[in-house]
PDB file of C-alpha atoms in Angstrom:
ATOM      1  CA  MET A   1     -31.765-185.961-169.952  1.00 68.00           C
ATOM      2  CA  LYS A   2     -32.547-184.940-166.408  1.00 69.00           C
ATOM      3  CA  LYS A   3     -35.509-182.846-167.541  1.00 70.00           C
ATOM      4  CA  ALA A   4     -36.780-185.842-169.514  1.00 72.00           C
ATOM      5  CA  GLY A   5     -36.704-187.984-166.388  1.00 74.00           C
ATOM      6  CA  LEU A   6     -33.884-190.228-167.600  1.00 77.00           C
ATOM      7  CA  LEU A   7     -31.334-189.117-164.986  1.00 73.00           C
ATOM      8  CA  GLU A   8     -31.545-188.303-161.280  1.00 73.00           C
ATOM      9  CA  THR A   9     -29.161-186.638-158.815  1.00 68.00           C
ATOM     10  CA  ILE A  10     -27.430-188.758-156.159  1.00 69.00           C
ATOM     11  CA  ASP A  11     -25.828-187.297-153.013  1.00 61.00           C
ATOM     12  CA  ASN A  12     -26.003-183.865-154.591  1.00 55.00           C
ATOM     13  CA  LYS A  13     -22.912-184.763-156.661  1.00 56.00           C
ATOM     14  CA  TYR A  14     -23.572-187.587-159.122  1.00 61.00           C
ATOM     15  CA  PHE A  15     -26.099-188.630-161.714  1.00 69.00           C
ATOM     16  CA  ARG A  16     -27.542-192.064-162.367  1.00 76.00           C
ATOM     17  CA  LEU A  17     -30.122-193.502-164.708  1.00 78.00           C
ATOM     18  CA  THR A  18     -33.685-193.607-163.449  1.00 82.00           C
ATOM     19  CA  SER A  19     -35.865-196.664-164.018  1.00 81.00           C
ATOM     20  CA  LEU A  20     -37.079-194.927-167.171  1.00 80.00           C
ATOM     21  CA  GLY A  21     -33.497-194.339-168.282  1.00 74.00           C
ATOM     22  CA  LYS A  22     -32.554-197.966-167.614  1.00 79.00           C
ATOM     23  CA  SER A  23     -35.391-199.116-169.848  1.00 80.00           C
ATOM     24  CA  LEU A  24     -33.714-197.534-172.883  1.00 78.00           C
ATOM     25  CA  ASN A  25     -31.807-199.612-175.391  1.00 74.00           C
ATOM     26  CA  LEU A  26     -28.701-197.437-175.496  1.00 74.00           C
ATOM     27  CA  GLU A  27     -27.212-199.330-178.434  1.00 72.00           C
ATOM     28  CA  LYS A  28     -30.035-198.145-180.676  1.00 70.00           C
ATOM     29  CA  ILE A  29     -29.834-194.479-179.661  1.00 77.00           C
ATOM     30  CA  GLU A  30     -27.568-192.378-181.867  1.00 71.00           C
ATOM     31  CA  SER A  31     -27.729-189.252-179.684  1.00 69.00           C
ATOM     32  CA  PHE A  32     -29.846-187.666-176.987  1.00 69.00           C
ATOM     33  CA  SER A  33     -30.915-184.825-179.228  1.00 70.00           C
ATOM     34  CA  SER A  34     -33.842-182.502-178.616  1.00 67.00           C
ATOM     35  CA  LYS A  35     -35.786-184.470-181.216  1.00 71.00           C
ATOM     36  CA  PHE A  36     -35.236-187.701-179.294  1.00 75.00           C
ATOM     37  CA  LEU A  37     -35.975-186.148-175.876  1.00 76.00           C
ATOM     38  CA  SER A  38     -39.164-184.493-177.144  1.00 78.00           C
ATOM     39  CA  GLN A  39     -40.992-187.803-176.661  1.00 82.00           C
ATOM     40  CA  TYR A  40     -40.823-187.199-172.891  1.00 78.00           C
ATOM     41  CA  GLU A  41     -43.333-184.912-171.203  1.00 78.00           C
ATOM     42  CA  GLY A  42     -40.859-183.469-168.697  1.00 75.00           C
ATOM     43  CA  PHE A  43     -38.493-182.341-171.443  1.00 71.00           C
ATOM     44  CA  ASN A  44     -41.328-180.753-173.404  1.00 72.00           C
ATOM     45  CA  GLU A  45     -42.502-178.854-170.322  1.00 71.00           C
ATOM     46  CA  PHE A  46     -38.979-177.461-169.973  1.00 66.00           C
ATOM     47  CA  ARG A  47     -38.785-176.513-173.661  1.00 64.00           C
ATOM     48  CA  ASN A  48     -42.207-174.875-173.548  1.00 67.00           C
ATOM     49  CA  TYR A  49     -41.537-172.857-170.407  1.00 54.00           C
ATOM     50  CA  GLY A  50     -41.352-169.645-172.395  1.00 49.00           C
ATOM     51  CA  LYS A  51     -44.799-170.266-173.843  1.00 52.00           C
ATOM     52  CA  LYS A  52     -46.368-170.951-170.440  1.00 52.00           C
ATOM     53  CA  SER A  53     -44.808-168.002-168.622  1.00 50.00           C
ATOM     54  CA  ASN A  54     -45.711-165.626-171.426  1.00 52.00           C
ATOM     55  CA  PRO A  55     -48.350-166.884-173.889  1.00 51.00           C
ATOM     56  CA  SER A  56     -47.485-164.134-176.353  1.00 48.00           C
ATOM     57  CA  THR A  57     -44.114-165.785-176.937  1.00 46.00           C
ATOM     58  CA  GLN A  58     -45.782-168.804-178.492  1.00 49.00           C
ATOM     59  CA  ASN A  59     -46.209-166.935-181.774  1.00 49.00           C
ATOM     60  CA  PHE A  60     -42.504-166.101-181.760  1.00 44.00           C
ATOM     61  CA  LEU A  61     -41.586-169.755-181.546  1.00 47.00           C
ATOM     62  CA  GLU A  62     -44.128-170.893-184.122  1.00 49.00           C
ATOM     63  CA  ASP A  63     -43.197-168.295-186.727  1.00 49.00           C
ATOM     64  CA  ASP A  64     -39.572-167.185-186.744  1.00 50.00           C
ATOM     65  CA  ASN A  65     -40.389-164.559-189.384  1.00 51.00           C
ATOM     66  CA  ASP A  66     -42.400-162.598-186.811  1.00 63.00           C
ATOM     67  CA  SER A  67     -39.769-162.666-184.072  1.00 71.00           C
ATOM     68  CA  THR A  68     -36.634-160.612-183.682  1.00 77.00           C
ATOM     69  CA  PRO A  69     -33.308-162.120-182.596  1.00 81.00           C
ATOM     70  CA  GLU A  70     -33.607-160.207-179.314  1.00 83.00           C
ATOM     71  CA  GLU A  71     -37.019-161.759-178.609  1.00 84.00           C
ATOM     72  CA  ILE A  72     -35.742-165.256-179.329  1.00 85.00           C
ATOM     73  CA  ILE A  73     -32.704-164.717-177.096  1.00 86.00           C
ATOM     74  CA  ASN A  74     -34.960-163.462-174.296  1.00 88.00           C
ATOM     75  CA  ILE A  75     -37.215-166.519-174.560  1.00 88.00           C
ATOM     76  CA  GLU A  76     -34.315-168.962-174.514  1.00 87.00           C
ATOM     77  CA  PHE A  77     -32.641-167.062-171.671  1.00 90.00           C
ATOM     78  CA  ASN A  78     -35.802-167.365-169.566  1.00 90.00           C
ATOM     79  CA  LYS A  79     -35.977-171.088-170.267  1.00 89.00           C
ATOM     80  CA  LEU A  80     -32.359-171.613-169.207  1.00 91.00           C
ATOM     81  CA  ASN A  81     -32.924-169.468-166.122  1.00 93.00           C
ATOM     82  CA  GLN A  82     -35.947-171.547-165.133  1.00 92.00           C
ATOM     83  CA  SER A  83     -33.913-174.715-165.537  1.00 91.00           C
ATOM     84  CA  ILE A  84     -31.260-173.337-163.163  1.00 94.00           C
ATOM     85  CA  LYS A  85     -33.949-172.337-160.656  1.00 95.00           C
ATOM     86  CA  ASP A  86     -35.433-175.840-160.755  1.00 92.00           C
ATOM     87  CA  ASP A  87     -31.992-177.337-160.152  1.00 92.00           C
ATOM     88  CA  LEU A  88     -31.350-174.954-157.238  1.00 95.00           C
ATOM     89  CA  ILE A  89     -34.566-175.998-155.500  1.00 94.00           C
ATOM     90  CA  GLU A  90     -33.742-179.660-156.024  1.00 90.00           C
ATOM     91  CA  LYS A  91     -30.266-179.242-154.532  1.00 92.00           C
ATOM     92  CA  ILE A  92     -31.631-177.320-151.542  1.00 94.00           C
ATOM     93  CA  LYS A  93     -34.144-180.079-150.837  1.00 91.00           C
ATOM     94  CA  LEU A  94     -31.388-182.701-150.946  1.00 90.00           C
ATOM     95  CA  ASN A  95     -29.733-181.002-147.975  1.00 90.00           C
ATOM     96  CA  SER A  96     -30.766-180.630-144.328  1.00 90.00           C
ATOM     97  CA  PRO A  97     -32.992-177.936-142.788  1.00 87.00           C
ATOM     98  CA  GLN A  98     -29.852-176.612-141.080  1.00 86.00           C
ATOM     99  CA  PHE A  99     -28.212-176.184-144.487  1.00 90.00           C
ATOM    100  CA  PHE A 100     -31.254-174.208-145.613  1.00 92.00           C
ATOM    101  CA  GLU A 101     -30.990-171.922-142.591  1.00 85.00           C
ATOM    102  CA  ARG A 102     -27.324-171.229-143.409  1.00 86.00           C
ATOM    103  CA  LEU A 103     -28.314-170.579-147.015  1.00 92.00           C
ATOM    104  CA  VAL A 104     -30.868-168.033-145.843  1.00 90.00           C
ATOM    105  CA  VAL A 105     -28.121-166.334-143.811  1.00 84.00           C
ATOM    106  CA  ASP A 106     -25.855-166.140-146.874  1.00 87.00           C
ATOM    107  CA  LEU A 107     -28.661-164.694-148.985  1.00 92.00           C
ATOM    108  CA  LEU A 108     -29.717-162.070-146.444  1.00 88.00           C
ATOM    109  CA  VAL A 109     -26.111-160.951-145.932  1.00 85.00           C
ATOM    110  CA  ALA A 110     -25.607-160.778-149.710  1.00 89.00           C
ATOM    111  CA  MET A 111     -28.711-158.569-149.875  1.00 90.00           C
ATOM    112  CA  GLY A 112     -27.242-156.217-147.277  1.00 86.00           C
ATOM    113  CA  TYR A 113     -29.020-157.380-144.137  1.00 85.00           C
ATOM    114  CA  GLY A 114     -27.659-158.777-140.888  1.00 74.00           C
ATOM    115  CA  GLY A 115     -24.494-156.739-140.543  1.00 66.00           C
ATOM    116  CA  SER A 116     -21.588-159.190-140.704  1.00 64.00           C
ATOM    117  CA  HIS A 117     -22.007-162.811-141.696  1.00 63.00           C
ATOM    118  CA  GLN A 118     -21.003-163.852-138.190  1.00 65.00           C
ATOM    119  CA  ASP A 119     -23.729-161.696-136.621  1.00 65.00           C
ATOM    120  CA  ALA A 120     -26.322-163.057-139.020  1.00 63.00           C
ATOM    121  CA  ALA A 121     -25.235-166.664-138.462  1.00 56.00           C
ATOM    122  CA  GLN A 122     -25.646-166.227-134.709  1.00 55.00           C
ATOM    123  CA  ALA A 123     -29.154-164.880-135.175  1.00 59.00           C
ATOM    124  CA  ILE A 124     -30.603-167.588-137.415  1.00 61.00           C
ATOM    125  CA  GLY A 125     -31.683-170.867-135.862  1.00 56.00           C
ATOM    126  CA  LYS A 126     -30.979-169.680-132.318  1.00 55.00           C
ATOM    127  CA  THR A 127     -34.461-168.759-131.143  1.00 52.00           C
ATOM    128  CA  SER A 128     -36.816-171.090-129.332  1.00 51.00           C
ATOM    129  CA  ASP A 129     -39.956-169.025-129.850  1.00 51.00           C
ATOM    130  CA  GLY A 130     -42.718-170.884-131.629  1.00 59.00           C
ATOM    131  CA  GLY A 131     -43.065-169.842-135.240  1.00 69.00           C
ATOM    132  CA  ILE A 132     -39.741-167.961-135.388  1.00 80.00           C
ATOM    133  CA  ASP A 133     -36.519-169.478-136.748  1.00 82.00           C
ATOM    134  CA  GLY A 134     -34.308-166.458-136.279  1.00 82.00           C
ATOM    135  CA  VAL A 135     -33.860-162.731-135.854  1.00 84.00           C
ATOM    136  CA  ILE A 136     -31.582-160.632-138.028  1.00 84.00           C
ATOM    137  CA  SER A 137     -30.630-156.961-138.083  1.00 82.00           C
ATOM    138  CA  GLU A 138     -32.142-154.898-140.853  1.00 80.00           C
ATOM    139  CA  ASP A 139     -29.009-152.767-141.042  1.00 75.00           C
ATOM    140  CA  ARG A 140     -25.397-152.872-139.887  1.00 72.00           C
ATOM    141  CA  LEU A 141     -26.165-150.717-136.863  1.00 73.00           C
ATOM    142  CA  GLY A 142     -28.884-153.082-135.688  1.00 72.00           C
ATOM    143  CA  LEU A 143     -31.429-150.279-135.385  1.00 76.00           C
ATOM    144  CA  ASP A 144     -34.272-152.576-136.367  1.00 83.00           C
ATOM    145  CA  LYS A 145     -34.885-156.310-136.384  1.00 85.00           C
ATOM    146  CA  ILE A 146     -36.416-158.658-138.938  1.00 88.00           C
ATOM    147  CA  TYR A 147     -37.897-161.915-137.711  1.00 90.00           C
ATOM    148  CA  ILE A 148     -37.362-164.913-139.978  1.00 91.00           C
ATOM    149  CA  GLN A 149     -39.274-168.093-140.666  1.00 92.00           C
ATOM    150  CA  ALA A 150     -37.260-170.413-142.970  1.00 91.00           C
ATOM    151  CA  LYS A 151     -38.923-173.668-144.007  1.00 92.00           C
ATOM    152  CA  ARG A 152     -37.549-176.275-146.421  1.00 92.00           C
ATOM    153  CA  TRP A 153     -40.959-177.701-147.218  1.00 91.00           C
ATOM    154  CA  GLU A 154     -42.569-179.673-150.009  1.00 89.00           C
ATOM    155  CA  ASN A 155     -46.191-178.841-149.185  1.00 92.00           C
ATOM    156  CA  THR A 156     -47.880-175.514-149.829  1.00 95.00           C
ATOM    157  CA  VAL A 157     -47.673-173.051-146.948  1.00 95.00           C
ATOM    158  CA  GLY A 158     -51.204-172.308-145.798  1.00 96.00           C
ATOM    159  CA  ARG A 159     -52.974-169.602-143.823  1.00 95.00           C
ATOM    160  CA  PRO A 160     -52.534-171.433-140.471  1.00 95.00           C
ATOM    161  CA  ASP A 161     -48.752-171.305-140.906  1.00 94.00           C
ATOM    162  CA  ILE A 162     -48.891-167.552-141.504  1.00 95.00           C
ATOM    163  CA  GLN A 163     -51.214-167.113-138.552  1.00 94.00           C
ATOM    164  CA  GLN A 164     -48.751-168.960-136.306  1.00 93.00           C
ATOM    165  CA  PHE A 165     -45.905-166.765-137.527  1.00 94.00           C
ATOM    166  CA  LYS A 166     -48.079-163.696-137.041  1.00 93.00           C
ATOM    167  CA  GLY A 167     -48.799-164.716-133.462  1.00 92.00           C
ATOM    168  CA  ALA A 168     -45.107-165.241-132.779  1.00 91.00           C
ATOM    169  CA  LEU A 169     -44.351-161.766-134.132  1.00 91.00           C
ATOM    170  CA  ALA A 170     -47.017-160.266-131.882  1.00 91.00           C
ATOM    171  CA  ASP A 171     -45.465-161.978-128.852  1.00 89.00           C
ATOM    172  CA  GLN A 172     -42.149-160.296-129.695  1.00 86.00           C
ATOM    173  CA  VAL A 173     -43.829-156.954-130.439  1.00 87.00           C
ATOM    174  CA  ALA A 174     -42.155-157.254-133.832  1.00 86.00           C
ATOM    175  CA  LYS A 175     -43.050-155.069-136.789  1.00 86.00           C
ATOM    176  CA  LYS A 176     -41.265-156.910-139.592  1.00 90.00           C
ATOM    177  CA  GLY A 177     -41.277-160.560-140.601  1.00 93.00           C
ATOM    178  CA  VAL A 178     -40.125-162.614-143.570  1.00 94.00           C
ATOM    179  CA  PHE A 179     -41.389-166.109-144.320  1.00 96.00           C
ATOM    180  CA  ILE A 180     -39.074-168.018-146.680  1.00 96.00           C
ATOM    181  CA  THR A 181     -39.913-171.436-148.100  1.00 96.00           C
ATOM    182  CA  THR A 182     -38.779-173.739-150.875  1.00 95.00           C
ATOM    183  CA  SER A 183     -42.407-174.480-151.783  1.00 95.00           C
ATOM    184  CA  ASN A 184     -45.179-171.938-152.374  1.00 96.00           C
ATOM    185  CA  PHE A 185     -47.970-170.107-150.579  1.00 97.00           C
ATOM    186  CA  SER A 186     -51.708-170.624-150.844  1.00 97.00           C
ATOM    187  CA  LYS A 187     -53.939-167.730-151.878  1.00 96.00           C
ATOM    188  CA  GLU A 188     -55.273-167.496-148.321  1.00 96.00           C
ATOM    189  CA  ALA A 189     -51.727-167.385-146.937  1.00 96.00           C
ATOM    190  CA  VAL A 190     -50.822-164.528-149.282  1.00 96.00           C
ATOM    191  CA  GLU A 191     -53.899-162.537-148.293  1.00 95.00           C
ATOM    192  CA  SER A 192     -53.209-163.096-144.584  1.00 94.00           C
ATOM    193  CA  ALA A 193     -49.580-161.986-144.967  1.00 95.00           C
ATOM    194  CA  LYS A 194     -50.559-158.796-146.794  1.00 92.00           C
ATOM    195  CA  LYS A 195     -52.780-157.715-143.913  1.00 89.00           C
ATOM    196  CA  SER A 196     -49.919-158.195-141.457  1.00 88.00           C
ATOM    197  CA  GLY A 197     -47.059-156.716-143.471  1.00 86.00           C
ATOM    198  CA  ILE A 198     -45.270-160.070-143.645  1.00 95.00           C
ATOM    199  CA  VAL A 199     -43.004-160.515-146.676  1.00 96.00           C
ATOM    200  CA  LEU A 200     -43.341-163.901-148.393  1.00 98.00           C
ATOM    201  CA  ILE A 201     -40.523-165.489-150.393  1.00 97.00           C
ATOM    202  CA  ASP A 202     -41.495-168.704-152.157  1.00 97.00           C
ATOM    203  CA  GLY A 203     -39.239-171.121-154.013  1.00 96.00           C
ATOM    204  CA  ASN A 204     -39.452-169.192-157.260  1.00 96.00           C
ATOM    205  CA  LYS A 205     -38.595-165.847-155.632  1.00 97.00           C
ATOM    206  CA  LEU A 206     -35.905-167.480-153.506  1.00 98.00           C
ATOM    207  CA  THR A 207     -34.062-168.899-156.503  1.00 97.00           C
ATOM    208  CA  SER A 208     -34.483-165.634-158.420  1.00 97.00           C
ATOM    209  CA  LEU A 209     -32.760-163.804-155.563  1.00 98.00           C
ATOM    210  CA  MET A 210     -30.033-166.451-155.415  1.00 97.00           C
ATOM    211  CA  ILE A 211     -29.290-165.910-159.091  1.00 97.00           C
ATOM    212  CA  GLU A 212     -29.480-162.116-158.768  1.00 96.00           C
ATOM    213  CA  PHE A 213     -26.981-162.075-155.895  1.00 96.00           C
ATOM    214  CA  GLY A 214     -24.774-164.874-157.246  1.00 96.00           C
ATOM    215  CA  LEU A 215     -25.474-167.358-154.467  1.00 96.00           C
ATOM    216  CA  GLY A 216     -25.003-171.012-155.436  1.00 95.00           C
ATOM    217  CA  VAL A 217     -24.467-170.158-159.092  1.00 96.00           C
ATOM    218  CA  GLN A 218     -21.581-169.193-161.354  1.00 94.00           C
ATOM    219  CA  ILE A 219     -21.518-167.297-164.619  1.00 92.00           C
ATOM    220  CA  GLU A 220     -20.724-169.835-167.321  1.00 89.00           C
ATOM    221  CA  ARG A 221     -20.405-167.355-170.158  1.00 87.00           C
ATOM    222  CA  SER A 222     -21.469-163.798-170.998  1.00 87.00           C
ATOM    223  CA  PHE A 223     -22.848-162.344-174.195  1.00 84.00           C
ATOM    224  CA  HIS A 224     -22.913-158.738-175.358  1.00 87.00           C
ATOM    225  CA  LEU A 225     -25.619-157.461-177.701  1.00 87.00           C
ATOM    226  CA  TYR A 226     -24.386-154.620-179.871  1.00 89.00           C
ATOM    227  CA  LYS A 227     -26.197-151.882-181.732  1.00 86.00           C
ATOM    228  CA  ILE A 228     -25.007-149.219-184.141  1.00 86.00           C
ATOM    229  CA  ASP A 229     -23.696-146.029-182.563  1.00 88.00           C
ATOM    230  CA  GLN A 230     -25.502-143.575-184.823  1.00 82.00           C
ATOM    231  CA  ASP A 231     -23.526-140.590-183.520  1.00 84.00           C
ATOM    232  CA  ARG A 232     -20.318-142.171-184.796  1.00 83.00           C
ATOM    233  CA  PHE A 233     -21.638-141.954-188.357  1.00 85.00           C
ATOM    234  CA  ASP A 234     -22.918-138.397-188.118  1.00 80.00           C
ATOM    235  CA  GLU A 235     -20.493-136.256-190.121  1.00 78.00           C
ATOM    236  CA  ASP A 236     -21.390-133.190-188.071  1.00 75.00           C
ATOM    237  CA  ASN A 237     -19.706-134.854-185.076  1.00 69.00           C
ATOM    238  CA  PHE A 238     -16.345-135.125-186.841  1.00 64.00           C
TER     239      PHE A 238
END
């Protein structure tokens, strides 16, 4: 229902009906099935995510006879994953910039940077240099430093933002920088970052890393795909 635009999140904890949801005559609705929700564009965009991210999957969905169970599972898994990533971004944006900085600390530590969590927490959000939000150790020994820019933004990050960060790195004689945002980067920003060796992490990459390192998510259930162990049925092995 949320993907259809019928529900919205309140205080990062509760759900309530949107104006569109309130316009429904609930007494006449038997169930909020996929068939019912398919009349809403937002829900259809969610359902069709697999087609958009990989056009070749469209044939799988249109003709089940041409798709294997593994291919169907992969498509549906990607759709569910994208839904979780969308929800993660929404929850991040509902919180403060300070929350986002702490989240960045948690992610970097989970990825093996920053030494201890305490060391990393002291580094982020403590600098006053223009264009730099924090400095974190690349390894536990602190042999090298990574300069961080963490922005909880809605708008696309452009080339001027990268140029400002680049200038701040030059002032610190820094070799490594990471720009993390909840939004995305313009083509010009990406090209500018490549020339300077700056690593860019947009909202999509950010949420992918959060899922990979188990930050802000929990495993609801696990599935195992089995195949025949051919060696077990080879008489020569007995």
